[in-house]
Coordinates of N, CA and C in Angstrom, one line a residue:
X836 N 11.8 77.2 29.1 CA 13.3 77.4 29.1 C 13.7 78.1 27.9
X837 N 14.6 79.1 28.0 CA 15.0 79.8 26.8 C 16.0 79.0 26.0
X838 N 16.3 79.6 24.8 CA 17.2 78.9 23.9 C 18.6 78.8 24.5
X839 N 19.1 79.9 25.2 CA 20.4 79.9 25.8 C 20.5 78.9 27.0
X840 N 19.4 78.8 27.8 CA 19.4 77.9 28.9 C 19.4 76.5 28.4
X841 N 18.8 76.2 27.2 CA 18.8 74.9 26.6 C 20.3 74.5 26.3
X842 N 21.0 75.5 25.7 CA 22.4 75.2 25.3 C 23.2 75.0 26.6
X843 N 23.1 75.9 27.6 CA 24.0 75.8 28.7 C 23.7 74.6 29.7
X844 N 22.4 74.4 30.0 CA 22.1 73.4 31.0 C 21.9 72.0 30.4
X845 N 21.1 72.0 29.3 CA 20.8 70.7 28.8 C 21.9 70.2 27.9
X846 N 22.3 71.0 26.9 CA 23.3 70.5 25.9 C 24.6 70.1 26.6
X847 N 25.1 70.9 27.5 CA 26.5 70.6 28.0 C 26.4 69.6 29.1
X848 N 25.5 69.6 30.0 CA 25.5 68.8 31.2 C 24.8 67.4 31.0
X849 N 23.8 67.4 30.1 CA 23.0 66.2 30.0 C 23.2 65.4 28.7
X850 N 23.1 66.1 27.6 CA 23.0 65.4 26.3 C 24.4 65.3 25.7
X851 N 25.3 66.2 25.9 CA 26.6 66.1 25.2 C 26.5 66.8 23.9
X852 N 27.7 67.1 23.3 CA 27.8 67.8 22.1 C 27.1 67.1 20.9
X853 N 27.4 65.8 20.7 CA 26.9 65.1 19.6 C 25.4 65.0 19.6
X854 N 24.8 64.7 20.8 CA 23.4 64.6 20.8 C 22.7 66.0 20.6
X855 N 23.3 67.0 21.2 CA 22.8 68.4 21.0 C 22.8 68.7 19.5
X856 N 23.9 68.4 18.8 CA 23.9 68.7 17.4 C 22.8 68.0 16.6
X857 N 22.5 66.8 17.1 CA 21.5 66.1 16.3 C 20.1 66.7 16.4
X858 N 19.9 67.6 17.5 CA 18.6 68.2 17.6 C 18.3 69.1 16.4
X859 N 19.3 69.8 15.9 CA 19.1 70.7 14.7 C 19.7 70.1 13.5
X860 N 20.8 69.4 13.6 CA 21.6 69.0 12.5 C 21.2 67.8 11.7
X861 N 19.9 67.6 11.6 CA 19.4 66.5 10.8 C 19.8 66.7 9.3
X862 N 20.3 65.6 8.7 CA 20.6 65.7 7.3 C 21.9 66.5 7.1
X863 N 22.8 66.7 8.1 CA 24.0 67.4 8.0 C 23.9 68.9 8.0
X864 N 22.8 69.4 8.5 CA 22.6 70.9 8.6 C 23.3 71.4 9.8
X865 N 23.2 72.8 10.0 CA 23.9 73.4 11.1 C 23.4 72.9 12.5
X866 N 24.3 72.7 13.3 CA 24.0 72.2 14.7 C 23.6 73.3 15.6
X867 N 23.2 72.9 16.8 CA 22.7 73.8 17.8 C 23.8 74.8 18.2
X868 N 25.0 74.3 18.6 CA 26.0 75.2 19.1 C 26.5 76.1 18.0
X869 N 26.6 75.6 16.8 CA 27.1 76.4 15.6 C 26.0 77.4 15.3
X870 N 24.7 77.0 15.4 CA 23.6 78.0 15.2 C 23.7 79.2 16.1
X871 N 24.0 78.9 17.4 CA 24.1 80.0 18.4 C 25.2 81.0 18.0
X872 N 26.3 80.5 17.5 CA 27.4 81.3 17.1 C 27.0 82.2 15.9
X873 N 26.4 81.5 14.9 CA 26.0 82.2 13.7 C 24.9 83.3 14.0
X874 N 24.0 83.0 14.9 CA 23.0 84.0 15.3 C 23.7 85.3 15.9
X875 N 24.7 85.1 16.7 CA 25.4 86.2 17.2 C 26.1 87.0 16.1
X876 N 26.7 86.2 15.2 CA 27.5 86.8 14.1 C 26.5 87.6 13.2
X877 N 25.4 87.0 12.8 CA 24.5 87.7 12.0 C 23.9 89.0 12.6
X878 N 23.7 88.9 14.0 CA 23.2 90.0 14.7 C 24.2 91.2 14.7
X879 N 25.5 90.8 14.8 CA 26.5 91.8 14.8 C 26.6 92.5 13.4
X880 N 26.6 91.7 12.4 CA 26.6 92.2 11.0 C 25.4 93.1 10.7
X881 N 24.3 92.7 11.2 CA 23.1 93.5 11.0 C 23.2 94.9 11.6
X882 N 23.8 94.9 12.9 CA 24.0 96.2 13.6 C 25.0 97.1 12.8
X883 N 26.1 96.4 12.3 CA 27.1 97.2 11.6 C 26.6 97.8 10.3
X884 N 25.9 97.0 9.5 CA 25.5 97.5 8.2 C 24.3 98.5 8.3
X885 N 23.6 98.5 9.4 CA 22.6 99.5 9.6 C 23.2 100.8 9.9
X886 N 24.4 100.9 10.3 CA 25.1 102.1 10.5 C 26.3 102.2 9.6
X887 N 26.1 102.0 8.3 CA 27.2 102.0 7.3 C 27.9 103.3 7.2
X888 N 27.1 104.4 7.3 CA 27.7 105.7 7.1 C 28.7 106.0 8.3
X889 N 28.3 105.6 9.5 CA 29.1 105.8 10.6 C 30.4 105.0 10.6
X890 N 30.2 103.7 10.1 CA 31.3 102.8 9.9 C 32.3 103.4 8.9
X891 N 31.8 104.0 7.8 CA 32.7 104.6 6.8 C 33.5 105.8 7.4
X892 N 32.8 106.6 8.2 CA 33.4 107.7 8.8 C 34.5 107.3 9.8
X893 N 34.2 106.2 10.6 CA 35.3 105.7 11.5 C 36.5 105.2 10.8
X894 N 36.2 104.6 9.6 CA 37.3 104.0 8.8 C 38.2 105.1 8.3
X895 N 37.5 106.2 7.8 CA 38.3 107.4 7.3 C 39.1 108.0 8.4
X896 N 38.5 108.1 9.6 CA 39.3 108.7 10.7 C 40.5 107.9 11.0
X897 N 40.3 106.6 11.0 CA 41.4 105.7 11.3 C 42.5 105.7 10.2
X898 N 42.1 105.9 9.0 CA 43.0 106.0 7.9 C 43.8 107.3 8.0
X899 N 43.1 108.4 8.4 CA 43.8 109.7 8.5 C 44.9 109.6 9.5
X900 N 44.7 108.8 10.6 CA 45.7 108.8 11.7 C 47.0 108.0 11.2
X901 N 46.9 107.3 10.1 CA 48.1 106.5 9.6 C 48.9 107.3 8.6
X902 N 48.4 108.5 8.2 CA 49.1 109.3 7.1 C 50.1 110.2 7.8
X903 N 51.3 110.2 7.2 CA 52.4 111.0 7.7 C 52.5 112.2 6.8
X904 N 52.8 113.4 7.3 CA 53.0 114.6 6.5 C 54.2 114.4 5.5
X905 N 54.0 115.0 4.3 CA 55.1 114.9 3.3 C 55.7 116.3 3.2
X906 N 57.0 116.3 3.4 CA 57.7 117.6 3.3 C 58.9 117.5 2.3
X907 N 58.9 116.4 1.4 CA 59.9 116.3 0.5 C 59.8 117.3 -0.6
X908 N 61.0 117.7 -1.2 CA 60.9 118.7 -2.3 C 60.4 118.1 -3.6
X909 N 59.9 119.0 -4.4 CA 59.2 118.6 -5.7 C 60.3 118.6 -6.8
X910 N 60.3 117.6 -7.6 CA 61.1 117.5 -8.8 C 60.1 117.7 -9.9
X911 N 60.2 118.9 -10.6 CA 59.3 119.3 -11.7 C 59.8 118.9 -13.0
X912 N 59.1 118.0 -13.7 CA 59.5 117.6 -15.1 C 58.6 118.5 -16.1
X913 N 59.3 119.4 -16.7 CA 58.6 120.4 -17.5 C 59.4 120.8 -18.7
X914 N 58.8 120.7 -19.9 CA 59.5 121.1 -21.2 C 58.4 121.2 -22.3
X915 N 58.8 121.3 -23.5 CA 57.8 121.3 -24.6 C 57.0 120.0 -24.6
X916 N 55.8 120.0 -24.9 CA 55.0 118.8 -24.9 C 55.5 117.9 -26.0
X917 N 55.2 116.6 -25.8 CA 55.6 115.5 -26.8 C 57.1 115.4 -26.8
X918 N 57.8 115.6 -25.7 CA 59.2 115.5 -25.6 C 59.7 114.3 -24.8
X919 N 58.8 113.6 -24.2 CA 59.2 112.4 -23.4 C 59.0 112.6 -21.9
X920 N 58.3 113.6 -21.5 CA 58.2 113.8 -20.0 C 57.3 112.7 -19.4
X921 N 56.3 112.2 -20.1 CA 55.4 111.1 -19.6 C 56.2 109.8 -19.5
X922 N 57.0 109.6 -20.5 CA 57.9 108.4 -20.4 C 58.8 108.4 -19.2
X923 N 59.4 109.6 -19.0 CA 60.3 109.7 -17.8 C 59.6 109.5 -16.5
X924 N 58.3 110.0 -16.4 CA 57.6 109.7 -15.1 C 57.3 108.2 -15.0
X925 N 57.1 107.5 -16.1 CA 56.9 106.1 -16.0 C 58.1 105.4 -15.5
X926 N 59.3 105.8 -16.0 CA 60.5 105.2 -15.6 C 60.8 105.5 -14.1
X927 N 60.4 106.6 -13.6 CA 60.6 106.9 -12.2 C 59.5 106.2 -11.3
X928 N 58.4 105.9 -11.8 CA 57.3 105.4 -11.0 C 57.7 104.1 -10.4
X929 N 57.4 103.9 -9.1 CA 57.7 102.7 -8.4 C 59.0 102.8 -7.7
X930 N 59.8 103.8 -7.9 CA 61.1 103.9 -7.2 C 60.8 104.1 -5.7
X931 N 61.4 103.3 -4.8 CA 61.1 103.3 -3.4 C 61.4 104.6 -2.7
X932 N 62.2 105.5 -3.2 CA 62.5 106.7 -2.6 C 61.8 107.9 -3.2
X933 N 60.8 107.6 -4.0 CA 60.1 108.7 -4.7 C 58.6 108.6 -4.6
X934 N 57.9 109.7 -4.4 CA 56.5 109.8 -4.6 C 56.3 110.3 -6.0
X935 N 55.6 109.5 -6.8 CA 55.5 109.9 -8.2 C 54.0 110.3 -8.5
X936 N 53.8 111.5 -8.9 CA 52.4 111.9 -9.3 C 52.0 111.1 -10.5
X937 N 50.8 110.5 -10.5 CA 50.5 109.5 -11.5 C 50.2 110.1 -12.9
X938 N 49.6 111.3 -13.0 CA 49.3 111.9 -14.3 C 50.1 113.1 -14.5
X939 N 49.5 114.2 -14.9 CA 50.1 115.5 -15.1 C 49.7 116.4 -14.0
X940 N 50.6 117.0 -13.3 CA 50.3 117.9 -12.3 C 49.5 119.1 -12.8
X941 N 48.3 119.3 -12.4 CA 47.4 120.3 -12.9 C 47.0 121.3 -11.8
X942 N 48.0 121.9 -11.3 CA 47.7 122.9 -10.2 C 47.7 124.4 -10.8
X943 N 48.0 124.5 -12.1 CA 48.1 125.8 -12.7 C 46.8 126.6 -12.4
X944 N 46.9 127.9 -12.0 CA 45.7 128.7 -11.7 C 46.1 130.2 -11.9
X945 N 45.2 131.0 -12.6 CA 43.9 130.6 -13.1 C 44.0 129.9 -14.5
X946 N 45.1 129.9 -15.1 CA 45.3 129.1 -16.3 C 46.2 127.9 -16.1
X947 N 46.1 126.9 -16.9 CA 46.9 125.7 -16.7 C 48.4 126.0 -16.7
X948 N 48.9 127.0 -17.5 CA 50.3 127.2 -17.6 C 50.8 128.3 -16.7
X949 N 50.0 128.6 -15.6 CA 50.4 129.6 -14.7 C 50.6 129.0 -13.3
X950 N 51.8 129.2 -12.7 CA 52.0 128.7 -11.4 C 51.0 129.4 -10.4
X951 N 50.3 128.7 -9.6 CA 49.3 129.3 -8.7 C 49.8 130.2 -7.7
X952 N 49.1 131.4 -7.6 CA 49.5 132.4 -6.6 C 48.6 132.1 -5.3
X953 N 49.3 131.9 -4.2 CA 48.6 131.6 -3.0 C 48.7 132.8 -2.1
X954 N 47.5 133.3 -1.7 CA 47.4 134.5 -0.8 C 47.3 133.9 0.6
X955 N 48.3 134.1 1.4 CA 48.3 133.5 2.8 C 47.3 134.2 3.7
X956 N 46.7 135.2 3.3 CA 45.6 135.9 4.0 C 44.3 135.2 3.8
X957 N 44.2 134.3 2.8 CA 43.0 133.5 2.6 C 42.9 132.3 3.5
X958 N 41.9 131.5 3.3 CA 41.6 130.4 4.2 C 42.2 129.1 3.6
X959 N 42.4 128.0 4.3 CA 42.9 126.8 3.8 C 41.9 126.2 2.7
X960 N 40.6 126.4 2.9 CA 39.6 125.9 2.0 C 39.8 126.6 0.6
X961 N 40.0 127.9 0.7 CA 40.2 128.7 -0.6 C 41.5 128.2 -1.3
X962 N 42.6 127.9 -0.5 CA 43.8 127.4 -1.1 C 43.5 126.1 -1.8
X963 N 42.8 125.2 -1.1 CA 42.5 123.9 -1.7 C 41.7 124.0 -3.0
X964 N 40.7 124.9 -3.0 CA 39.9 125.1 -4.3 C 40.8 125.5 -5.4
X965 N 41.9 126.3 -5.2 CA 42.8 126.7 -6.2 C 43.7 125.5 -6.7
X966 N 44.1 124.7 -5.8 CA 45.1 123.6 -6.1 C 44.4 122.3 -6.5
X967 N 43.2 122.1 -6.2 CA 42.6 120.8 -6.4 C 42.6 120.4 -7.9
X968 N 42.9 119.2 -8.2 CA 43.0 118.7 -9.6 C 41.8 117.9 -10.0
X969 N 41.0 118.4 -10.9 CA 39.7 117.8 -11.3 C 40.0 116.4 -11.9
X970 N 41.2 116.2 -12.4 CA 41.5 114.9 -13.1 C 41.3 113.7 -12.3
X971 N 41.4 113.8 -10.9 CA 41.3 112.7 -10.1 C 39.8 112.1 -10.1
X972 N 38.9 113.0 -10.4 CA 37.5 112.5 -10.5 C 37.3 111.6 -11.7
X973 N 37.9 112.0 -12.8 CA 37.9 111.2 -14.0 C 38.6 109.9 -13.8
X974 N 39.8 109.9 -13.2 CA 40.6 108.7 -12.9 C 39.8 107.7 -12.1
X975 N 39.1 108.3 -11.1 CA 38.3 107.4 -10.2 C 37.2 106.8 -10.9
X976 N 36.5 107.5 -11.8 CA 35.4 107.0 -12.5 C 35.7 106.1 -13.6
X977 N 36.8 106.4 -14.4 CA 37.1 105.7 -15.6 C 38.3 104.8 -15.5
X978 N 39.1 104.9 -14.4 CA 40.4 104.3 -14.4 C 41.5 105.2 -14.9
X979 N 42.7 104.8 -14.6 CA 43.8 105.6 -15.0 C 44.6 104.9 -16.1
X980 N 44.9 105.7 -17.2 CA 45.7 105.2 -18.3 C 46.8 106.2 -18.6
X981 N 48.0 105.8 -18.8 CA 49.1 106.7 -19.1 C 48.9 107.4 -20.4
X982 N 48.4 106.7 -21.4 CA 48.3 107.3 -22.7 C 46.8 107.2 -23.2
X983 N 46.4 108.2 -23.9 CA 45.0 108.2 -24.4 C 44.8 107.1 -25.4
X984 N 45.8 106.8 -26.1 CA 45.6 105.7 -27.2 C 45.7 104.3 -26.6
X985 N 46.0 104.2 -25.3 CA 46.1 102.9 -24.7 C 44.8 102.5 -24.1
X986 N 44.3 101.3 -24.5 CA 43.0 100.9 -24.0 C 43.0 100.4 -22.6
X987 N 44.1 100.0 -22.1 CA 44.2 99.5 -20.7 C 44.1 100.6 -19.7
X988 N 43.4 100.4 -18.7 CA 43.3 101.4 -17.6 C 43.4 100.7 -16.3
X989 N 43.9 101.4 -15.3 CA 44.2 100.9 -14.0 C 43.2 101.4 -12.9
X990 N 42.9 100.6 -12.0 CA 42.0 101.0 -10.9 C 42.7 102.2 -10.1
X991 N 41.9 103.3 -9.9 CA 42.5 104.4 -9.2 C 41.5 104.8 -8.2
X992 N 41.7 104.4 -6.9 CA 40.8 104.7 -5.9 C 41.3 106.0 -5.2
X993 N 40.5 107.1 -5.4 CA 40.9 108.4 -4.8 C 39.6 109.0 -4.2
X994 N 39.8 109.6 -3.0 CA 38.6 110.1 -2.3 C 38.8 111.6 -2.1
X995 N 38.2 112.4 -3.0 CA 38.3 113.9 -2.9 C 37.9 114.5 -1.6
X996 N 36.8 114.0 -1.0 CA 36.4 114.5 0.4 C 37.5 114.3 1.4
X997 N 38.2 113.1 1.3 CA 39.3 112.8 2.2 C 40.5 113.7 2.0
X998 N 40.7 114.0 0.7 CA 41.8 114.9 0.4 C 41.6 116.3 1.0
X999 N 40.4 116.8 0.8 CA 40.0 118.1 1.4 C 40.1 118.1 2.9
X1000 N 39.7 117.1 3.6 CA 39.7 117.0 5.0 C 41.2 117.0 5.5
X1001 N 42.0 116.2 4.8 CA 43.4 116.1 5.2 C 44.1 117.5 5.0
X1002 N 43.8 118.2 3.9 CA 44.4 119.5 3.7 C 44.0 120.5 4.7
X1003 N 42.7 120.6 4.9 CA 42.1 121.7 5.7 C 42.5 121.4 7.2
X1004 N 42.5 120.2 7.7 CA 42.8 119.9 9.1 C 44.3 119.9 9.4
X1005 N 45.1 119.7 8.4 CA 46.6 119.7 8.7 C 47.1 121.1 8.9
X1006 N 46.8 122.1 8.1 CA 47.4 123.4 8.2 C 47.2 124.1 9.5
X1007 N 46.0 124.0 10.1 CA 45.8 124.7 11.4 C 46.7 124.1 12.6
X1008 N 47.3 123.0 12.4 CA 48.1 122.4 13.4 C 49.5 123.1 13.4
X1009 N 49.8 123.9 12.4 CA 51.1 124.6 12.3 C 51.1 125.9 13.0
X1010 N 52.2 126.3 13.6 CA 52.2 127.6 14.4 C 52.1 128.8 13.4
X1011 N 52.9 128.7 12.3 CA 52.8 129.8 11.3 C 52.9 129.1 9.9
X1012 N 52.1 129.6 9.0 CA 52.0 128.9 7.7 C 52.7 129.7 6.6
X1013 N 53.6 129.0 5.9 CA 54.4 129.5 4.8 C 53.8 129.0 3.5
X1014 N 54.3 129.5 2.4 CA 53.9 129.0 1.1 C 54.3 127.5 1.0
X1015 N 55.4 127.2 1.5 CA 55.9 125.8 1.4 C 55.0 124.9 2.2
X1016 N 54.5 125.4 3.3 CA 53.6 124.6 4.1 C 52.3 124.3 3.3
X1017 N 51.8 125.2 2.6 CA 50.6 125.0 1.8 C 50.8 123.9 0.8
X1018 N 51.9 124.0 0.1 CA 52.2 122.9 -0.9 C 52.5 121.6 -0.3
X1019 N 53.2 121.6 0.8 CA 53.4 120.3 1.5 C 52.1 119.7 2.0
X1020 N 51.2 120.6 2.5 CA 49.9 120.1 2.9 C 49.1 119.5 1.7
X1021 N 49.2 120.1 0.5 CA 48.6 119.6 -0.7 C 49.1 118.3 -1.1
X1022 N 50.4 118.1 -1.1 CA 51.0 116.8 -1.5 C 50.7 115.8 -0.5
X1023 N 50.6 116.1 0.8 CA 50.2 115.2 1.8 C 48.8 114.7 1.6
X1024 N 47.9 115.7 1.3 CA 46.5 115.3 1.1 C 46.3 114.5 -0.2
X1025 N 47.1 114.8 -1.2 CA 46.9 114.1 -2.5 C 47.3 112.7 -2.4
X1026 N 48.5 112.4 -1.9 CA 49.0 111.0 -1.8 C 48.2 110.3 -0.6
X1027 N 47.8 111.1 0.3 CA 47.0 110.4 1.4 C 45.6 110.0 0.9
X1028 N 45.0 110.7 0.0 CA 43.7 110.4 -0.5 C 43.7 109.3 -1.6
X1029 N 44.9 109.1 -2.1 CA 45.1 108.0 -3.1 C 45.2 106.7 -2.4
X1030 N 44.0 106.1 -2.2 CA 43.9 104.9 -1.3 C 44.7 103.7 -1.7
X1031 N 44.7 103.4 -3.0 CA 45.4 102.2 -3.5 C 46.8 102.5 -4.1
X1032 N 47.4 103.6 -3.6 CA 48.8 103.8 -4.0 C 49.7 102.7 -3.4
X1033 N 50.4 102.0 -4.3 CA 51.1 100.9 -3.8 C 52.6 101.2 -3.5
X1034 N 52.9 102.5 -3.5 CA 54.3 102.9 -3.2 C 54.3 104.0 -2.1
X1035 N 53.4 103.8 -1.1 CA 53.2 104.8 -0.1 C 54.2 104.7 1.1
X1036 N 54.6 103.5 1.3 CA 55.5 103.3 2.5 C 56.9 103.5 2.2
X1037 N 57.7 103.8 3.2 CA 59.2 104.0 3.1 C 59.5 105.5 3.1
X1038 N 60.8 105.7 3.3 CA 61.3 107.1 3.3 C 61.4 107.6 1.9
X1039 N 60.8 108.8 1.7 CA 60.9 109.4 0.3 C 61.8 110.6 0.3
X1040 N 62.7 110.7 -0.7 CA 63.6 111.8 -0.8 C 62.9 113.0 -1.7
X1041 N 62.1 112.6 -2.7 CA 61.6 113.6 -3.5 C 60.1 113.2 -3.9
X1042 N 59.4 114.2 -4.4 CA 58.1 114.0 -5.0 C 58.4 114.4 -6.5
X1043 N 58.0 113.6 -7.4 CA 58.2 114.0 -8.9 C 56.8 114.2 -9.5
X1044 N 56.8 115.1 -10.4 CA 55.5 115.4 -11.1 C 55.8 116.0 -12.5
X1045 N 55.0 115.6 -13.5 CA 55.1 116.2 -14.8 C 54.1 117.3 -15.0
X1046 N 54.6 118.5 -15.4 CA 53.8 119.6 -15.7 C 54.4 120.3 -16.9
X1047 N 54.0 119.9 -18.1 CA 54.7 120.3 -19.3 C 54.8 121.8 -19.5
X1048 N 53.8 122.6 -19.1 CA 53.7 124.0 -19.5 C 54.2 124.9 -18.5
X1049 N 54.6 124.5 -17.3 CA 54.9 125.4 -16.2 C 56.3 126.0 -16.4
X1050 N 57.2 125.4 -17.1 CA 58.5 125.9 -17.3 C 58.7 126.9 -18.4
X1051 N 57.6 127.3 -19.0 CA 57.6 128.2 -20.2 C 58.0 129.6 -19.8
X1052 N 57.8 130.0 -18.6 CA 58.0 131.4 -18.3 C 58.9 131.6 -17.1
X1053 N 59.7 132.6 -17.0 CA 60.6 132.9 -15.9 C 59.8 133.1 -14.6
X1054 N 58.7 133.8 -14.7 CA 57.9 134.0 -13.5 C 57.4 132.8 -12.9
X1055 N 57.0 131.8 -13.7 CA 56.7 130.5 -13.1 C 57.8 129.8 -12.3
X1056 N 59.0 129.9 -12.9 CA 60.1 129.2 -12.4 C 60.6 130.0 -11.1
X1057 N 60.5 131.3 -11.1 CA 60.8 132.0 -9.9 C 59.9 131.6 -8.7
X1058 N 58.6 131.5 -9.0 CA 57.7 131.1 -8.0 C 58.0 129.7 -7.5
X1059 N 58.3 128.8 -8.5 CA 58.6 127.4 -8.1 C 59.8 127.3 -7.2
X1060 N 60.9 128.0 -7.5 CA 62.1 127.9 -6.7 C 62.0 128.7 -5.4
X1061 N 61.1 129.6 -5.4 CA 60.8 130.3 -4.1 C 60.3 129.3 -3.1
X1062 N 59.4 128.5 -3.6 CA 58.8 127.5 -2.7 C 59.7 126.3 -2.4
X1063 N 60.3 125.8 -3.5 CA 61.2 124.6 -3.4 C 62.6 125.0 -3.8
X1064 N 63.4 125.7 -2.9 CA 64.7 126.1 -3.2 C 65.6 124.9 -3.4
X1065 N 65.3 123.7 -2.8 CA 66.1 122.5 -3.0 C 65.5 121.6 -4.1
X1066 N 64.5 122.1 -4.8 CA 63.8 121.4 -5.8 C 64.7 121.1 -7.1
X1067 N 64.2 120.4 -8.0 CA 64.9 120.1 -9.3 C 64.0 120.3 -10.4
X1068 N 64.5 121.0 -11.5 CA 63.8 121.1 -12.7 C 64.4 120.2 -13.8
X1069 N 63.6 119.3 -14.4 CA 64.1 118.4 -15.4 C 63.4 118.8 -16.7
X1070 N 64.1 119.2 -17.7 CA 63.5 119.4 -19.0 C 64.1 118.5 -20.1
X1071 N 63.3 117.6 -20.6 CA 63.7 116.7 -21.6 C 63.8 117.3 -23.0
X1072 N 65.0 117.2 -23.6 CA 65.2 117.7 -25.0 C 65.2 116.6 -26.0
X1073 N 64.2 116.6 -26.9 CA 64.0 115.5 -27.8 C 64.6 115.9 -29.2
X1074 N 65.1 115.0 -29.9 CA 65.6 115.3 -31.3 C 64.5 116.0 -32.1
X1075 N 64.8 117.2 -32.7 CA 63.8 118.0 -33.3 C 62.9 117.4 -34.3
X1076 N 63.5 116.6 -35.2 CA 62.7 116.0 -36.2 C 61.7 115.0 -35.6
X1077 N 62.1 114.1 -34.7 CA 61.2 113.2 -34.0 C 60.1 114.0 -33.3
X1078 N 60.5 115.1 -32.6 CA 59.6 115.9 -31.8 C 58.5 116.4 -32.8
X1079 N 58.9 116.9 -33.9 CA 58.0 117.6 -34.9 C 56.9 116.6 -35.3
X1080 N 57.3 115.4 -35.7 CA 56.3 114.4 -36.2 C 55.4 114.0 -35.0
X1081 N 55.9 113.9 -33.8 CA 55.0 113.5 -32.7 C 54.1 114.7 -32.3
X1082 N 54.6 115.9 -32.3 CA 53.8 117.1 -31.9 C 52.7 117.4 -33.0
X1083 N 53.1 117.2 -34.2 CA 52.1 117.5 -35.3 C 50.9 116.5 -35.3

């Protein structure tokens, strides 16, 4: 007689639950019926963990389906360094109607202080390579801290492969692609790949980001307002003497 037959025919019809448990549960250990359930559970866990990569891929696909496109305009905080832009982003962080970029927006290309030029004749993957911010790799590895002098860091779970997939797969779904679509796709992919972002839900009116050096030239600002005509530029002006000691 098989183990299952013993449980179904003997345990239930003849012996009863308490007697059946005593067959295995000597000294208070696991009983027969409980053992059957655990064997099924362990078998299922074994199957799942043997296919860990496939499970991760399914999880990422399910996560992608929950992400909504971001089309909110960008509020750019840009001025002389050491003027209080980082403090302002901290004050905005957590507002329920804002997506707040956690660090400094580093999409400048080919130089940090140059607004990126996007050629619409190129491919989405090429656009992503221009816009991708390497800083997320450091945040993921070392944690995120607002200030270099601050020893406290915060867990920052960010998946660059997920960001690339979100960006590359989102754009082909559009009938015609504009410059704004490229930047909307980037913001969608950035906040979508930031897995432990605690301010993801709710309707957002703006995306805010600090980029200290992008407001230094008229050409940068013309490019910015071409893409975000309804955007906002915030430049913090600090008292000159205090600014000098901080910048020095």
